[in-house]
CSV table of C-alpha atoms and ligand atoms in Angstrom, one decimal:
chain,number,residue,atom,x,y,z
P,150,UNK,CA,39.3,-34.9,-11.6
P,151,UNK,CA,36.7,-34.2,-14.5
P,152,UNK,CA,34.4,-36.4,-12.7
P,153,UNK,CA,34.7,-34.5,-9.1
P,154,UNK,CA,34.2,-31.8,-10.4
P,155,UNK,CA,31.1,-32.6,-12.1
P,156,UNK,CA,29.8,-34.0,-9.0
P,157,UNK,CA,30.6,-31.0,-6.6
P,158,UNK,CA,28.5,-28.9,-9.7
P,159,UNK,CA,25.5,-31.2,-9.4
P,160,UNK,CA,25.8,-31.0,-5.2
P,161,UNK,CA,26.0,-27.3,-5.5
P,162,UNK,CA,23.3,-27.4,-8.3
P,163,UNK,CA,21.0,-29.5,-5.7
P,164,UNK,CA,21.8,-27.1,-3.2
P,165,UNK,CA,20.7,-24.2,-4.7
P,166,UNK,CA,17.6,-25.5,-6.6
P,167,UNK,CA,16.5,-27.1,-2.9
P,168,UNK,CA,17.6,-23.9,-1.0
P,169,UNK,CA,15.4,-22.2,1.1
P,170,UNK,CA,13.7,-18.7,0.2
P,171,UNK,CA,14.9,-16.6,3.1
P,172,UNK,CA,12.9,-13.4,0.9
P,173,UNK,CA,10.7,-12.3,-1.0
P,174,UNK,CA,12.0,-10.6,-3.9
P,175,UNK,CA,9.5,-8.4,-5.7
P,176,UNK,CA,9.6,-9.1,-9.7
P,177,UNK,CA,12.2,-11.3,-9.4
P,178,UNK,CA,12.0,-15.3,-10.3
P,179,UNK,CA,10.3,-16.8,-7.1
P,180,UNK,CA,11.5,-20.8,-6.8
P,181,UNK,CA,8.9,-23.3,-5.3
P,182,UNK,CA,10.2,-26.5,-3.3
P,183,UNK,CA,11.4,-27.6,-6.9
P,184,UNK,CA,13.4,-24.6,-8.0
P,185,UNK,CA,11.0,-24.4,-10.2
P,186,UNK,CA,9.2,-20.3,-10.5
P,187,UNK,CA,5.7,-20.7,-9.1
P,188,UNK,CA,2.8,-20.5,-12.2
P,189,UNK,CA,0.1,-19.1,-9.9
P,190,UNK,CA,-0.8,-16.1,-12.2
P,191,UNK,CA,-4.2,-14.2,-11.4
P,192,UNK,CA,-4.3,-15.5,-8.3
P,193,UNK,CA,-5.2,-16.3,-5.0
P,194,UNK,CA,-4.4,-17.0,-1.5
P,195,UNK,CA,-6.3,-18.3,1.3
P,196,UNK,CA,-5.1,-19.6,5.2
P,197,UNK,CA,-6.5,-22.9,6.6
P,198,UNK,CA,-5.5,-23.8,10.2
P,199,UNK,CA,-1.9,-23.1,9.9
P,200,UNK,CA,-1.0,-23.4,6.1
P,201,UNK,CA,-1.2,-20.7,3.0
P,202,UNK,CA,-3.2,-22.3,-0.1
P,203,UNK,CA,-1.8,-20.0,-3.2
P,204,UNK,CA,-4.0,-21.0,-6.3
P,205,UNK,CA,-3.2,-19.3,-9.8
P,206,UNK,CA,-3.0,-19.8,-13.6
P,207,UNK,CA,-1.0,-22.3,-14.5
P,208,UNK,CA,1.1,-20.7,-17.7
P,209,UNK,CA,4.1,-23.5,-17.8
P,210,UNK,CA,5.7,-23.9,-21.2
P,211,UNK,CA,4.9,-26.8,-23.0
P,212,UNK,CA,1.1,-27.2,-21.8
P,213,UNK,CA,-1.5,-28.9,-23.9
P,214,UNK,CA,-3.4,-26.0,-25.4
P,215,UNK,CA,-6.9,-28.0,-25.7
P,216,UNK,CA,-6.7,-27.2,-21.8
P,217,UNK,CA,-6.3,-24.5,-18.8
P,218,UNK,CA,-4.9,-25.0,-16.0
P,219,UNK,CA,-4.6,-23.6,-12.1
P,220,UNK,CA,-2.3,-25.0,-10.3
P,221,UNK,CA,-2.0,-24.8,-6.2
P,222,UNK,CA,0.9,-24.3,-3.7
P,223,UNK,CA,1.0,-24.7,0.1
P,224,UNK,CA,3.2,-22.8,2.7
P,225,UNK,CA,3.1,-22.0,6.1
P,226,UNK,CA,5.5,-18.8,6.2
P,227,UNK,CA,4.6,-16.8,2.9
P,228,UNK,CA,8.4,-17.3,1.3
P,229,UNK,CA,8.6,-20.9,0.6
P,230,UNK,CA,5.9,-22.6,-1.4
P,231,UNK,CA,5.2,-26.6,-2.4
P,232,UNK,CA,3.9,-27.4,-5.7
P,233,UNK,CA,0.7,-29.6,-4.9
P,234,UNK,CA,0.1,-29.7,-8.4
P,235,UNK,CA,-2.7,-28.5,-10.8
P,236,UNK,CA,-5.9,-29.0,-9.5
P,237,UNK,CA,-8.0,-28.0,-12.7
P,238,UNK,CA,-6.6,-29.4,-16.2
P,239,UNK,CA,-9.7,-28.9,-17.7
P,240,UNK,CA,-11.6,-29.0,-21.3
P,241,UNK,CA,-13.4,-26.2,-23.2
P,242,UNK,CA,-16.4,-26.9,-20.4
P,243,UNK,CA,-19.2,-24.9,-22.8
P,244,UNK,CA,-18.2,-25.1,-26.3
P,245,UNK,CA,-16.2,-21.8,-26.2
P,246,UNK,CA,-14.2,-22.2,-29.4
P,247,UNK,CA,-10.5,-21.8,-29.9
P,248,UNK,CA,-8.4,-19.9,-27.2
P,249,UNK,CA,-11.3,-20.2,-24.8
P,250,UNK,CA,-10.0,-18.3,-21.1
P,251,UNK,CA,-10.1,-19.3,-18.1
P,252,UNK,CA,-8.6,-16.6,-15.7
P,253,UNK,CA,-7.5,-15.4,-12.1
P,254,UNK,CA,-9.0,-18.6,-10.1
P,255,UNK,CA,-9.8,-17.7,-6.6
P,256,UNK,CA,-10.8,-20.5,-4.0
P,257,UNK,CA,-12.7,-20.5,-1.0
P,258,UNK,CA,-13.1,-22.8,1.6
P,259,UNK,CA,-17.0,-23.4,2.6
P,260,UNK,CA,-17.6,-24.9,6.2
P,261,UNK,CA,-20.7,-26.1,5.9
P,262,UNK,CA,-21.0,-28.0,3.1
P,263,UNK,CA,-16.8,-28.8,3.7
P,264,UNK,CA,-16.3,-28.2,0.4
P,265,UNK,CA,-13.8,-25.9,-1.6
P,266,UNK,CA,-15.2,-24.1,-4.1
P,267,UNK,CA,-13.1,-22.2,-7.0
P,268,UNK,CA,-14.7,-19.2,-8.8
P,269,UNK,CA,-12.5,-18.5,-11.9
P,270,UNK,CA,-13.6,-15.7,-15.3
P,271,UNK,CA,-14.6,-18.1,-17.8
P,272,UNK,CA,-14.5,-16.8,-21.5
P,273,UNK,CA,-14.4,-16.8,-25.2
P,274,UNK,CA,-11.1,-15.5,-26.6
P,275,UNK,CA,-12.7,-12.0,-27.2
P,276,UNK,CA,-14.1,-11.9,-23.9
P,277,UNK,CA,-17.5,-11.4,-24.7
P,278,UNK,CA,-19.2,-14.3,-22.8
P,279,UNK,CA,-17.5,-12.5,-19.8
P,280,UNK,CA,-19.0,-14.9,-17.0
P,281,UNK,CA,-17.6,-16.5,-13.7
P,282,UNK,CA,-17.2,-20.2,-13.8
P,283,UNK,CA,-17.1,-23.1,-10.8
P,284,UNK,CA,-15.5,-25.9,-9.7
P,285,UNK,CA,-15.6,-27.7,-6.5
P,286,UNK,CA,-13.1,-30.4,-4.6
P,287,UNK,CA,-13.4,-32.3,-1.3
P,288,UNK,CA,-9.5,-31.4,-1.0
P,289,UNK,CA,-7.8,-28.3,-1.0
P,290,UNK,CA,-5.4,-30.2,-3.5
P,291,UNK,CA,-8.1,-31.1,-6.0
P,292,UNK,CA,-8.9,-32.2,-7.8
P,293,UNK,CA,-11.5,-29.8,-8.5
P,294,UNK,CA,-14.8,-30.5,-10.9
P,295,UNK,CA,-16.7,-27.7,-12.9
P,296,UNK,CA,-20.2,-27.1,-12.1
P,297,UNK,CA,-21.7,-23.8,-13.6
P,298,UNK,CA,-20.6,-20.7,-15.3
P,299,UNK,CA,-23.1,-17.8,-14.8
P,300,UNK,CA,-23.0,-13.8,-14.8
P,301,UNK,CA,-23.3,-12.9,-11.6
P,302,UNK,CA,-26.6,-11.1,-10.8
P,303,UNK,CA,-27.1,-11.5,-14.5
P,304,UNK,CA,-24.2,-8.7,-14.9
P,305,UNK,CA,-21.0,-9.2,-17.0
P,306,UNK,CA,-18.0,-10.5,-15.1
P,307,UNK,CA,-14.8,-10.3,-16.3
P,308,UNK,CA,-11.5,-10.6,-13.6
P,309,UNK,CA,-12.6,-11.4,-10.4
P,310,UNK,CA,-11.3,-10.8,-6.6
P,311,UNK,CA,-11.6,-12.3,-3.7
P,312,UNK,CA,-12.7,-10.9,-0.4
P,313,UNK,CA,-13.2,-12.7,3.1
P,314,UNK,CA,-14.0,-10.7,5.6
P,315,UNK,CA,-13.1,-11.1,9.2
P,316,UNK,CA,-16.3,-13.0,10.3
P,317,UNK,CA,-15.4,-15.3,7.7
P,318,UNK,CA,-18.3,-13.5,5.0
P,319,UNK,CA,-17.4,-14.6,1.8
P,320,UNK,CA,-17.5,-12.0,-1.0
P,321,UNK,CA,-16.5,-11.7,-4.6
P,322,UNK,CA,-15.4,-8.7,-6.5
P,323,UNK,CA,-15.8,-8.4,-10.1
P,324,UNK,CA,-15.4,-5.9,-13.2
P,325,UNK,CA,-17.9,-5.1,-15.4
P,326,UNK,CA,-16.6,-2.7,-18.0
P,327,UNK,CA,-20.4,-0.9,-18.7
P,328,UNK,CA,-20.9,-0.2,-15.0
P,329,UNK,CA,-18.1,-0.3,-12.8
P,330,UNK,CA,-16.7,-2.6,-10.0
P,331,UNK,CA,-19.6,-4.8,-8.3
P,332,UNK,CA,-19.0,-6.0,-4.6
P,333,UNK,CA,-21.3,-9.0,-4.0
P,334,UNK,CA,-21.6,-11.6,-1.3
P,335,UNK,CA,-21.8,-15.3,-1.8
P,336,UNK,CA,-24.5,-17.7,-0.8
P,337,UNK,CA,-23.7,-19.8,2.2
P,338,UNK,CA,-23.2,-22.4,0.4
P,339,UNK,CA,-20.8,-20.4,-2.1
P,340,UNK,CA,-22.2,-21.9,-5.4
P,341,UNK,CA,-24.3,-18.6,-5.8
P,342,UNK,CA,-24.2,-14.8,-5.4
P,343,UNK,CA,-26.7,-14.0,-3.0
P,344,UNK,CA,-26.6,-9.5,-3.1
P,345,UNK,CA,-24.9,-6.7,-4.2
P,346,UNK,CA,-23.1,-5.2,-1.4
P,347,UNK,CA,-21.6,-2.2,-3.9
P,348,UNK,CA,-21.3,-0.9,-7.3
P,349,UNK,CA,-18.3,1.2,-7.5
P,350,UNK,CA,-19.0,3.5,-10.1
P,351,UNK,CA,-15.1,3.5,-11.5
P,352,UNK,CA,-13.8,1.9,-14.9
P,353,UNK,CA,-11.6,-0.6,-12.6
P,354,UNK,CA,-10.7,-4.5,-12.8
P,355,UNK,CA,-8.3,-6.7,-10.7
P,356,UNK,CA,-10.1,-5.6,-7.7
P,357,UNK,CA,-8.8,-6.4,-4.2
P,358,UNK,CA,-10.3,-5.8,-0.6
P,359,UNK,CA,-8.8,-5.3,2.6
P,360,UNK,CA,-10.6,-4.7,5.6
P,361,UNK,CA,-8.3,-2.8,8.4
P,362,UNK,CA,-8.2,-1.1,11.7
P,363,UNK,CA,-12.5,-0.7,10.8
P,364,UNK,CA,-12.2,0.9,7.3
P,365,UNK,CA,-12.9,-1.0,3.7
P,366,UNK,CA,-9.6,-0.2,1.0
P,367,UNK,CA,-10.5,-1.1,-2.4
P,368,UNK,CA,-8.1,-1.5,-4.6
P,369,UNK,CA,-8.3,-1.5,-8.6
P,370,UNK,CA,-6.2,-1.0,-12.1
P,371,UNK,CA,-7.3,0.9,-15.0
P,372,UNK,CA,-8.9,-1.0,-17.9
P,373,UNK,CA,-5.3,-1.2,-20.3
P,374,UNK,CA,-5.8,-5.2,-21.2
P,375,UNK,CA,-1.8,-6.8,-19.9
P,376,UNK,CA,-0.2,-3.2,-19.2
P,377,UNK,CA,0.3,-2.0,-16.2
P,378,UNK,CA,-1.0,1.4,-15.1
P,379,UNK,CA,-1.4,3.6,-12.0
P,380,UNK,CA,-3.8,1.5,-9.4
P,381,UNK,CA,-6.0,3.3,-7.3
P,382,UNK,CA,-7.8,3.2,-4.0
P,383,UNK,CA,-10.8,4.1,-2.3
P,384,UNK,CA,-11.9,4.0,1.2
P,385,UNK,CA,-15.6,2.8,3.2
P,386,UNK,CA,-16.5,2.3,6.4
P,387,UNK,CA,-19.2,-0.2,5.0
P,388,UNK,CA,-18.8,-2.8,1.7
P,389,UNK,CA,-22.0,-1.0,1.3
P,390,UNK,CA,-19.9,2.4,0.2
P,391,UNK,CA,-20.6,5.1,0.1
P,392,UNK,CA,-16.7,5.0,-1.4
P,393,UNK,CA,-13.8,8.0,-0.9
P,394,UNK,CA,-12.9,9.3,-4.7
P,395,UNK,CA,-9.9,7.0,-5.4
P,396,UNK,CA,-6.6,7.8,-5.4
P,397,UNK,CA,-3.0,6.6,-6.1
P,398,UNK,CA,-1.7,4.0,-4.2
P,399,UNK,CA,1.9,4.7,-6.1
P,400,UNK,CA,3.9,7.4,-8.0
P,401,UNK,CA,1.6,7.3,-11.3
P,402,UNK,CA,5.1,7.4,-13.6
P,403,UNK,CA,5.7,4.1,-12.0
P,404,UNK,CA,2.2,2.2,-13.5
P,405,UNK,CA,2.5,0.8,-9.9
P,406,UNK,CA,5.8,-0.7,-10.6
P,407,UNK,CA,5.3,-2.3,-13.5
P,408,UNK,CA,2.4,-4.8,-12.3
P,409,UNK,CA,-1.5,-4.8,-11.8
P,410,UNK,CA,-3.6,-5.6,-8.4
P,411,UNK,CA,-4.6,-9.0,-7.7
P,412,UNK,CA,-5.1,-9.6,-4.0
P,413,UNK,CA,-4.4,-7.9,-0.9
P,414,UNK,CA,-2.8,-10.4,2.2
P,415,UNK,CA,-3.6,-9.5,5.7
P,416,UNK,CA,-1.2,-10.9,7.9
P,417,UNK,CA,-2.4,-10.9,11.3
P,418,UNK,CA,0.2,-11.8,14.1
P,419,UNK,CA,1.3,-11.5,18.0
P,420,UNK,CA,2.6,-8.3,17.5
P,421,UNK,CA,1.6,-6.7,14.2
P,422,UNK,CA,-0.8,-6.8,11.4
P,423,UNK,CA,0.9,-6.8,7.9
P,424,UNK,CA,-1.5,-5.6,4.4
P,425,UNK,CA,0.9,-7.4,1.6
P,426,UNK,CA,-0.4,-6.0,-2.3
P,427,UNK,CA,-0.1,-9.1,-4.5
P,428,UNK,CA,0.2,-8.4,-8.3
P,429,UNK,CA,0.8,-10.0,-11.1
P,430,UNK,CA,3.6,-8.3,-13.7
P,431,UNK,CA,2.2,-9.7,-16.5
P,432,UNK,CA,4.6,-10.7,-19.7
P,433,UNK,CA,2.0,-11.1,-22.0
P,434,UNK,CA,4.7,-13.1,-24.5
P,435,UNK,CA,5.6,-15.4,-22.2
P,436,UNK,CA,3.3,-15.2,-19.2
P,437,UNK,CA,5.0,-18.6,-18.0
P,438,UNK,CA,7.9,-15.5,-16.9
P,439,UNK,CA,5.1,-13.0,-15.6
P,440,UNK,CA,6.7,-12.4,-12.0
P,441,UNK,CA,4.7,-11.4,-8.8
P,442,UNK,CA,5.1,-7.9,-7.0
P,443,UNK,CA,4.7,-8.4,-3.3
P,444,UNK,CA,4.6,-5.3,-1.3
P,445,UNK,CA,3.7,-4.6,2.1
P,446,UNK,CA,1.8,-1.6,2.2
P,447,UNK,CA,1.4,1.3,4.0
P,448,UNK,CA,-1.7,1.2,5.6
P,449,UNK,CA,-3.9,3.2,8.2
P,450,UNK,CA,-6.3,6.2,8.4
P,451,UNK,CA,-8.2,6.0,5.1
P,452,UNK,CA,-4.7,6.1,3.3
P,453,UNK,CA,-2.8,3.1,1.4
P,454,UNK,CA,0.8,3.3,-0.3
P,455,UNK,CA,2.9,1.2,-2.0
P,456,UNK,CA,6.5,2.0,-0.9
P,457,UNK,CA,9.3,1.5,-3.1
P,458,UNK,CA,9.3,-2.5,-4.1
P,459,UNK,CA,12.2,-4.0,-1.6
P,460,UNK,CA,13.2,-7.6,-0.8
P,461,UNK,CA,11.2,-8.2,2.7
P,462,UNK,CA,10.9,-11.3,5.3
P,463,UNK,CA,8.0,-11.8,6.8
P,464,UNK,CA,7.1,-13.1,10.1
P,465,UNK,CA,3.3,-14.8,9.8
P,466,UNK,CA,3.3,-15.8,13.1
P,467,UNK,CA,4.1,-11.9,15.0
P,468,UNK,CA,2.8,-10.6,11.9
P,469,UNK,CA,5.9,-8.3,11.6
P,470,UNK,CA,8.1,-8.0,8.2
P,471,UNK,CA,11.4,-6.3,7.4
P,472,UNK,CA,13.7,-5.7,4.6
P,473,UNK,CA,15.4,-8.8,3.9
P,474,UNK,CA,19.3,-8.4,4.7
P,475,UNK,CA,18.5,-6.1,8.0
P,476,UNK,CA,19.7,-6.7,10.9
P,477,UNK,CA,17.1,-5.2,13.1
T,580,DGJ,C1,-6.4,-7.5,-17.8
T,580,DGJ,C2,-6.8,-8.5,-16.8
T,580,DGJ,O1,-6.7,-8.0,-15.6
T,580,DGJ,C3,-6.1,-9.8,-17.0
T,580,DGJ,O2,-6.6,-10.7,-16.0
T,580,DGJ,C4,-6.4,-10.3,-18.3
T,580,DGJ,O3,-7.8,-10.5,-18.5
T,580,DGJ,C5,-6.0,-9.3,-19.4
T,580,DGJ,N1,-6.6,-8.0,-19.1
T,580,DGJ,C6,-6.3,-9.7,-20.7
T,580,DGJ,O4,-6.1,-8.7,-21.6
């Protein structure tokens, strides 16, 4: 008896742990394929041919600490994600000392040269060398080799975003606390900054870009280190700016439910385009728990708003999602 009831556990155990996501549950645990939460903190997302490449920090407990880490995950539908692995498990690449950083890892995918290139904030632990690092792979899967760290345009960088337009024009956002929030597009080979597109004179990092229905919405937090505060938003009909004053893009009391900007997802379908906010909800004691806030957004006619955070489905082929448990 003991014994089938031990093996009905482990079925059920199995079950569970193998189940399919049928949501996306804002702030709660997110399984990948293993049942495992996904460590893709600071991260990003990018769509090749058919399939969703998530890259992040990797923060699982138990990692060496003489290394960072970014791992990657793969997906066609948004909800369920495969580990692939880490594709960085790199050393201290410039002599950066104890608790050197590596941070929010973003990839792009350069066709020219067929090469993927990752653009990650490389720093010391007090975040004074503040400068963008790269690696490249041959795979999407890694695994991926460092190249350079630089500031770009000679500025200070610390988090960075990602931003590819619809032509395919490859951009990269980043913060630099003396100036503002600089909006610069990448050589065509993506190992270099080419221009400045923007300098957003706001105090803003975790910077995010969506381009919709013909307007630029720029999204950014506040400078308050791992706590969450209100995000805002501003508005262009050019990355060139001139930007709108920026605004709330939640009830402030809320610090934008608890979680900071990393990304914004445009899901283009058959029947409906879909802006997702990605951020990260940081748990700065034990970031291997720090949970994603997914929301799809309210979008259109120079305004952006995060509605209340909901479980949702999403359908990446009409583009269309809906609260999860609805039946219409
Ligand atoms: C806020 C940033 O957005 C995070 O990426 C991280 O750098 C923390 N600050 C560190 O305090």
């Amino acid at each position: 008896m003991k014994r089938y009831l031990i093996t009905i556990t482990a079925i059920l155990l199995n079950t569970a742990l193998f189940a399919q996501n049928k949501a996306i549950d804002p702030g709660a645990v997110w399984p990948d394929n293993n049942g495992v939460h996904i460590q893709a903190h600071g991260g990003g997302i990018i769509k090749i041919k058919n399939l969703y490449y998530w890259y992040g920090e990797e923060r699982r407990k138990g990692l060496d600490t003489n290394y960072r880490y970014v791992s990657c995950y793969s997906s066609s539908d948004l909800m369920n994600w495969k580990f692939l692995g880490d594709v960085v498990k790199m050393q201290d690449p410039e002599n950066l000392g104890y608790r050197w950083i590596l941070e929010r890892p973003k990839v792009y995918y350069n066709k020219p040269t067929k090469k993927y290139v990752m653009y990650f904030h490389l720093d010391t632990r007090n975040y004074k060398y503040a400068r963008v690092g790269i690696a490249v792979s041959d795979k999407p899967d890694g695994d991926f080799t460092f190249v350079k760290s630089f500031r770009p345009l000679e500025h200070e960088s610390r988090d960075i975003g990602q931003f590819i337009d619809d032509d395919g024009t490859a951009y990269l956002v980043f913060e630099d606390r003396a100036l503002g929030f600089h909006i610069v597009k990448l050589s065509d080979d993506y190992l270099s900054v080419e221009k400045e597109m923007s300098l957003v004179k706001a105090p803003l990092e975790g910077g995010a870009i969506v381009h919709y229905n013909g307007l630029y919405y720029a999204i950014g937090s506040a400078l308050t280190g791992w706590n969450p505060n209100p995000n805002k938003y501003a508005t262009s009909k050019s990355l060139e700016g001139p930007w709108t004053a920026f605004k709330d893009i939640a009830p402030p009391q809320t610090n934008t439910y608890g979680s900071q900007s990393t990304m914004l997802i445009k899901v283009v379908g058959s029947k409906s385009t879909t802006v997702i906010f990605m951020g990260d909800q940081w748990r700065p004691k034990s970031q291997w728990d720090s949970r994603y806030l997914w929301i799809p957004v309210e979008i259109g006619d120079g305004k952006l708003w995060l509605p209340e955070p909901q479980p949702f489905t999403i359908n990446v082929k009409t583009g269309e999602f809906k609260p999860a448990n609805s039946n219409h």
